[in-house]
Amino acid sequence: MSSSVRIGDVIDGAKISVYQVIVLTLCFLIVLVDGFDTAVIGYIAPALREEWGLAPVQLAPVFGAGLFGLMIGSLILGPIADAIGRKRILLVCVFLFGISTLVSAYSPSVAILTGLRFLTGLGLGGAMPTCITLTSEYSPARRRMIMVTLSWSGFTAGLALGGLLAAQIIPVFGWRGVLILGGVVPLAMLPFLAFFLPESVRFMASRPGQQDALRKVVERITGEDWSARVILADESAPKSQSSISQIFNEGRAINTVLLWSAFFCSLFVFYLITSWLPSLLKDAGYDIAHASRIGAMVPIGGTVGAILLALLMDRVGPYRVLATSYLGAALVIAATGYVINDIYLLAGAVFLIGFGVAGAQNGLNLVSANIYPTTARATGVSWAMACGRLGSIAGSTMGAWMIGAAGDTLTFFWWLALPVLIGASVIFALYIIGLGKRVPMPSAST
């Protein structure tokens, strides 16, 4: 073997090790509590309204503040992760959203809860894209799609867990009990993450001073002695280029802008549904427990969809699968208003919405993690998600207005189908212009 080798060749040429499984598991757990804490406000909203005597529109700032924090966290912390490493940012983010969620349980007013949800969002916004980046960088090309999918599925699993646990906790301990759980768990995870979670091998390979630490990690992955070898980065960016400029250079501008559009539409609908569906169902006559369980079908469907769609994308490519998924979801959303009074048909429809929208969102994450180089990957993923957060802010804050302006649930769901159709059109446009043939999904060099 030669005295030097690129880190991508090392990861791609080795069998998946226990060490990589540990990284995947830890990222899954971080994303799981991220998902729980992201959606928790939607599940406790009916109880909050009841205890504090609030109209739905009065909770809009609480939803909007958390999602605005998510967007800011994605924009700021992604480039920082590219500069100082993935692990440090993850530890800071987990601490921030854990402590903020815990303190939120003791909020005496909507104003204070709004401020705390913003701080929670900052941590959540940095954690998710950094976990996706870290998982991608520890995954061999032949298994990257499924490994990133499994990591992302922690988010939808966390959303589902939030709904299921809220249905059990709120009747006994009230809405504050759900927030206490959402704060204590990530804080308890911190010592384990600090000890067991490694820095990204691809990030270390791009930093000459970290060769010794990199060799130790590679030895744990391969089971071989690397003391006499130099491990090179897969690519290096010109010193004059920032990670932000790299996501637009070398023909990536159109990729980036269209992906941002798809992220916006997808997360607009996803967060509107997860934020307002429990309240909508309560107003339609369902009790809080049933509303929470039906709401949990969105992330459950998303978890199943993420895995099945990833397997399908591996066979036929991402863009046709994603466009079809969004189109199918739009049709189901448009039909949901007709089954609002049948709990079983409604649960099935909500499951399919989660399958088509949240499942396809995972595909967008995979695309964003693979079209950018290591030196800009965290930035590319984070900024794409930040654009999605704009959609989530719009969706969560417009939910109350849309429910009122639509006048009835049938019209409301017809309106909700439109952004999903736009998302399908954007993905189809990417396929038509040939982007799907040029984007490496996955690539041995990324």
XYZ file of C-alpha atoms in Angstrom:
446
model
C 0.000 0.000 0.000
C 1.233 3.508 -0.806
C 2.441 5.813 1.962
C -0.478 8.195 1.435
C -4.178 7.605 0.783
C -7.294 9.742 0.646
C -9.735 9.430 3.527
C -12.633 8.737 1.157
C -10.800 5.704 -0.214
C -10.158 4.479 3.333
C -13.813 4.731 4.372
C -15.118 3.316 1.082
C -12.670 0.412 1.061
C -13.252 -0.774 4.619
C -16.081 -2.849 6.019
C -18.537 -0.991 8.225
C -17.070 -1.242 11.710
C -18.558 -1.225 15.188
C -17.015 2.221 15.582
C -19.035 3.580 12.655
C -22.181 1.966 14.042
C -21.534 3.782 17.339
C -21.259 7.092 15.464
C -24.501 6.362 13.609
C -26.271 5.401 16.850
C -25.173 8.538 18.680
C -26.229 10.740 15.757
C -29.580 8.926 15.653
C -30.120 9.622 19.365
C -29.208 13.303 18.986
C -31.605 13.661 16.066
C -34.287 11.758 18.014
C -34.258 14.215 20.933
C -33.961 17.041 18.374
C -37.188 15.846 16.764
C -38.921 15.455 20.127
C -38.018 18.970 21.259
C -38.836 20.474 17.854
C -42.401 19.150 17.808
C -43.189 19.251 21.513
C -44.832 22.678 21.345
C -47.371 21.418 18.813
C -48.382 18.511 21.026
C -48.749 20.608 24.177
C -50.497 23.491 22.380
C -54.072 22.303 23.112
C -53.273 21.952 26.822
C -51.502 25.328 26.826
C -54.496 27.019 25.231
C -56.829 25.429 27.742
C -54.772 26.333 30.840
C -53.883 29.882 29.789
C -57.148 30.655 27.973
C -55.478 31.421 24.642
C -56.860 31.691 21.134
C -54.926 29.749 18.459
C -53.473 32.950 16.978
C -51.929 33.867 20.353
C -49.682 30.800 20.150
C -48.363 31.709 16.707
C -45.401 33.711 18.129
C -44.344 30.687 20.185
C -44.243 28.499 17.080
C -42.596 31.213 15.017
C -39.890 32.005 17.589
C -38.761 28.395 17.831
C -38.574 28.012 14.082
C -36.868 31.382 13.648
C -34.250 30.122 16.103
C -33.936 26.959 14.011
C -33.231 29.041 10.920
C -30.669 31.278 12.641
C -28.981 28.255 14.204
C -28.681 26.581 10.812
C -27.271 29.701 9.143
C -24.700 30.500 11.821
C -23.641 27.136 13.216
C -23.157 25.325 9.886
C -20.227 27.506 8.767
C -18.795 27.352 12.299
C -18.916 23.543 12.155
C -16.964 23.677 8.886
C -14.387 25.894 10.595
C -13.916 24.292 14.031
C -15.338 20.797 13.670
C -18.609 18.907 13.972
C -18.269 17.516 17.513
C -17.822 20.830 19.334
C -20.860 22.329 17.656
C -22.970 19.260 18.437
C -22.115 19.370 22.142
C -22.955 23.075 22.360
C -26.225 22.573 20.468
C -27.392 19.635 22.591
C -26.691 21.579 25.787
C -28.484 24.665 24.467
C -31.700 22.987 23.362
C -31.734 20.702 26.404
C -31.424 23.441 29.024
C -33.799 25.769 27.153
C -36.491 23.092 26.899
C -36.128 22.259 30.591
C -36.446 25.901 31.664
C -39.449 26.288 29.324
C -41.409 23.956 31.585
C -41.469 26.717 34.194
C -42.570 29.523 31.866
C -45.096 31.832 33.554
C -46.236 33.570 30.366
C -46.427 33.371 26.593
C -43.725 36.040 26.248
C -41.150 34.112 28.284
C -42.053 30.836 26.581
C -41.561 32.553 23.214
C -38.050 33.691 24.157
C -37.094 30.263 25.460
C -38.387 28.583 22.304
C -36.100 30.862 20.283
C -33.087 29.681 22.315
C -34.250 26.091 21.948
C -34.478 26.606 18.204
C -30.899 27.881 17.995
C -29.616 24.592 19.380
C -31.996 22.453 17.353
C -31.084 24.306 14.161
C -27.389 23.561 14.547
C -27.707 19.959 15.723
C -29.712 18.405 12.895
C -27.588 19.384 9.849
C -24.360 18.724 11.751
C -25.535 15.199 12.594
C -26.422 14.554 8.960
C -23.005 15.852 7.913
C -21.171 13.729 10.490
C -23.083 10.584 9.543
C -22.408 11.194 5.851
C -18.685 11.658 6.479
C -18.387 8.364 8.369
C -20.375 6.416 5.761
C -18.885 4.500 2.813
C -20.337 5.507 -0.544
C -22.060 2.154 -1.000
C -24.008 2.570 2.271
C -24.200 6.347 2.636
C -27.803 6.661 1.540
C -29.183 4.159 4.037
C -26.912 5.330 6.886
C -27.928 8.976 6.485
C -31.537 7.809 6.203
C -31.273 5.925 9.484
C -29.767 8.999 11.137
C -32.533 11.261 9.798
C -35.212 8.748 10.822
C -34.363 9.636 14.408
C -36.022 13.008 13.769
C -39.324 11.567 12.615
C -39.127 8.934 15.354
C -38.675 11.753 17.866
C -41.712 13.542 16.474
C -43.786 10.376 16.772
C -42.478 9.681 20.260
C -43.454 13.206 21.256
C -47.055 12.630 20.232
C -47.302 9.232 21.876
C -45.696 10.369 25.140
C -47.666 13.615 25.227
C -50.882 11.597 25.091
C -49.751 9.717 28.225
C -47.982 12.496 30.149
C -50.331 15.474 29.752
C -53.387 13.872 31.444
C -51.224 12.980 34.483
C -48.485 15.625 34.749
C -49.748 18.374 32.469
C -47.920 20.024 29.586
C -44.971 20.973 31.800
C -44.125 17.295 32.292
C -43.544 16.870 28.552
C -41.087 19.786 28.505
C -39.231 18.501 31.569
C -38.707 15.159 29.830
C -37.593 16.929 26.645
C -34.974 18.868 28.596
C -33.609 16.229 30.951
C -32.914 13.561 28.306
C -30.514 15.581 26.073
C -28.700 16.960 29.125
C -28.225 13.415 30.440
C -26.776 12.413 27.057
C -24.031 15.054 27.102
C -21.378 13.100 29.090
C -21.764 10.100 26.781
C -21.521 12.273 23.674
C -18.436 14.054 24.995
C -16.689 10.742 25.625
C -17.851 8.509 22.759
C -18.691 10.819 19.832
C -15.626 11.377 17.589
C -14.771 14.275 15.333
C -15.434 13.787 11.611
C -12.673 11.832 9.868
C -13.042 13.945 6.737
C -12.793 17.144 8.768
C -9.658 15.869 10.544
C -8.133 14.879 7.199
C -8.531 18.470 6.025
C -6.585 19.728 9.067
C -2.823 18.879 8.895
C -2.385 19.160 12.655
C -4.844 16.340 13.360
C -3.035 13.467 11.628
C -2.332 11.590 14.871
C -5.939 11.774 16.046
C -7.120 10.811 12.565
C -4.850 7.747 12.456
C -6.268 6.507 15.769
C -9.815 6.743 14.459
C -8.916 5.088 11.147
C -7.197 2.266 13.030
C -10.399 1.670 14.998
C -12.378 1.554 11.762
C -10.023 -0.672 9.759
C -8.254 -2.661 12.482
C -4.914 -1.926 10.777
C -1.761 -0.015 11.738
C -1.644 3.417 10.059
C 1.325 4.906 11.913
C 3.530 5.048 8.786
C 0.904 6.436 6.396
C -0.338 9.921 5.569
C -4.099 10.299 5.227
C -5.128 13.017 2.787
C -8.355 14.970 2.472
C -10.640 14.139 -0.443
C -10.477 17.703 -1.714
C -9.187 21.074 -0.644
C -10.736 24.484 -1.222
C -8.692 27.454 -2.350
C -7.743 29.577 0.636
C -9.574 32.540 -0.863
C -12.894 30.697 -0.875
C -15.181 30.638 2.136
C -17.458 27.679 2.758
C -20.395 29.938 1.853
C -18.987 30.876 -1.570
C -18.278 27.222 -2.343
C -21.968 26.283 -2.273
C -22.503 28.594 -5.270
C -19.260 28.046 -7.200
C -18.318 25.369 -9.751
C -21.809 25.111 -11.215
C -23.536 24.598 -7.869
C -25.592 27.822 -7.890
C -28.621 26.408 -9.740
C -28.447 23.218 -7.658
C -28.421 25.282 -4.488
C -31.257 27.653 -5.380
C -33.598 24.906 -6.574
C -32.850 22.753 -3.549
C -33.608 25.705 -1.304
C -36.991 26.104 -3.011
C -37.804 22.446 -2.456
C -36.747 22.662 1.202
C -38.975 25.723 1.704
C -42.096 24.073 0.283
C -41.519 20.753 2.030
C -40.957 22.162 5.505
C -43.742 24.738 5.105
C -46.265 21.922 4.914
C -44.513 19.610 7.364
C -44.348 22.159 10.184
C -47.804 23.553 9.540
C -49.224 20.049 9.909
C -47.169 19.058 12.959
C -47.793 22.416 14.673
C -51.502 22.877 14.024
C -53.044 19.468 13.324
C -53.567 18.600 17.025
C -55.337 21.935 17.611
C -57.354 21.570 14.391
C -58.489 18.102 15.432
C -59.396 19.258 18.936
C -61.573 21.980 17.418
C -63.127 19.297 15.186
C -64.263 17.378 18.275
C -61.365 15.047 19.081
C -59.999 14.970 22.627
C -56.343 15.848 23.303
C -55.217 12.211 23.544
C -56.756 11.236 20.189
C -55.541 14.440 18.540
C -51.975 13.728 19.718
C -52.093 10.122 18.509
C -53.396 11.103 15.084
C -50.784 13.853 14.881
C -48.104 11.268 15.654
C -49.018 9.446 12.435
C -47.195 12.173 10.466
C -43.726 11.303 11.810
C -44.500 7.583 11.929
C -45.332 7.730 8.227
C -42.232 9.846 7.708
C -40.003 7.250 9.349
C -41.378 4.444 7.178
C -41.262 6.657 4.100
C -37.677 7.748 4.717
C -36.419 4.159 4.742
C -38.508 2.846 1.837
C -37.917 5.891 -0.362
C -34.168 5.732 0.304
C -34.094 2.129 -0.901
C -36.090 3.126 -3.981
C -33.849 6.134 -4.678
C -30.862 3.823 -4.637
C -32.408 1.938 -7.562
C -33.948 4.626 -9.772
C -32.322 7.872 -8.608
C -33.527 10.544 -6.198
C -35.371 13.037 -8.357
C -38.041 10.858 -9.922
C -38.738 9.270 -6.539
C -38.951 12.604 -4.714
C -41.192 14.239 -7.335
C -43.555 11.249 -7.307
C -43.617 11.191 -3.511
C -44.548 14.865 -3.271
C -47.187 14.510 -5.976
C -48.791 11.581 -4.161
C -48.704 13.484 -0.876
C -50.420 16.481 -2.490
C -53.280 14.274 -3.683
C -53.704 12.737 -0.223
C -53.646 16.157 1.468
C -56.345 17.427 -0.900
C -58.516 14.419 0.015
C -57.970 14.608 3.786
C -60.747 17.132 4.361
C -63.277 14.579 3.146
C -62.390 12.057 5.888
C -61.931 14.425 8.848
C -64.805 12.806 10.768
C -63.665 9.195 10.278
C -60.855 8.559 12.771
C -59.460 5.510 10.964
C -59.460 6.988 7.465
C -58.077 10.217 8.909
C -55.232 8.390 10.663
C -54.436 6.582 7.408
C -54.427 9.822 5.434
C -52.167 11.534 7.977
C -49.800 8.545 7.851
C -49.582 8.853 4.049
C -48.970 12.601 4.296
C -46.051 11.881 6.610
C -44.826 9.141 4.265
C -44.865 11.426 1.234
C -43.693 14.724 2.741
C -41.434 13.798 5.677
C -40.117 10.714 3.889
C -39.183 12.779 0.847
C -37.589 15.413 3.074
C -35.008 12.790 3.961
C -34.201 12.500 0.266
C -33.551 16.236 0.097
C -31.181 15.891 3.044
C -29.304 13.161 1.186
C -28.973 15.319 -1.914
C -27.716 18.316 0.049
C -25.151 16.183 1.904
C -23.702 14.841 -1.332
C -23.453 17.778 -3.724
C -21.043 19.817 -1.579
C -17.346 19.186 -0.791
C -16.153 18.429 2.749
C -14.946 22.010 3.247
C -18.473 23.331 2.650
C -20.687 20.342 3.437
C -21.944 21.462 6.851
C -22.589 24.915 5.388
C -24.435 23.507 2.371
C -26.649 21.225 4.450
C -27.238 23.900 7.099
C -28.136 26.656 4.654
C -30.504 24.396 2.727
C -32.183 23.572 6.024
C -32.228 27.266 6.924
C -34.275 27.933 3.793
C -36.501 25.101 4.879
C -36.793 26.823 8.249
C -38.118 29.910 6.483
C -40.825 27.650 5.140
C -41.409 26.167 8.575
C -41.722 29.649 10.110
C -44.199 30.646 7.425
C -46.143 27.420 7.845
C -46.314 27.477 11.619
C -47.221 31.162 11.869
C -49.716 31.041 8.975
C -51.460 27.953 10.322
C -53.966 29.819 12.490
C -54.648 32.319 9.691
C -55.140 29.562 7.095
C -57.517 27.651 9.358
C -59.602 30.782 9.901
C -59.411 32.119 6.338
C -60.266 28.779 4.743
C -63.546 28.689 6.628
C -63.782 24.899 6.614
C -61.411 21.940 6.786
C -62.071 20.900 3.195
C -60.819 24.218 1.802
C -57.955 24.288 4.294
C -56.542 20.964 3.067
C -56.991 21.987 -0.570
C -54.875 25.057 0.124
C -52.312 22.962 1.957
C -51.818 20.744 -1.095
C -50.558 23.649 -3.232
C -47.053 24.055 -1.707
C -46.489 20.314 -2.030
C -47.375 20.502 -5.724
C -44.883 23.347 -6.110
C -42.224 21.228 -4.384
C -42.938 18.354 -6.762
C -42.596 20.725 -9.718
C -39.216 22.004 -8.491
C -37.862 18.474 -8.094
C -39.209 17.521 -11.514
C -37.489 20.593 -12.979
C -34.192 19.436 -11.476
C -34.639 16.098 -13.185
C -35.607 17.630 -16.529
C -32.564 19.914 -16.716
C -30.325 16.920 -16.108
C -29.258 17.752 -12.549
C -30.211 14.293 -11.397
C -27.640 12.798 -13.761
C -24.830 15.043 -12.535
C -25.283 15.050 -8.765
C -23.314 12.221 -7.148
C -25.770 10.157 -5.115
C -23.671 8.890 -3.529
C -20.104 9.486 -4.667
C -16.972 7.740 -3.584
C -15.185 11.035 -3.427
C -17.572 13.031 -1.278
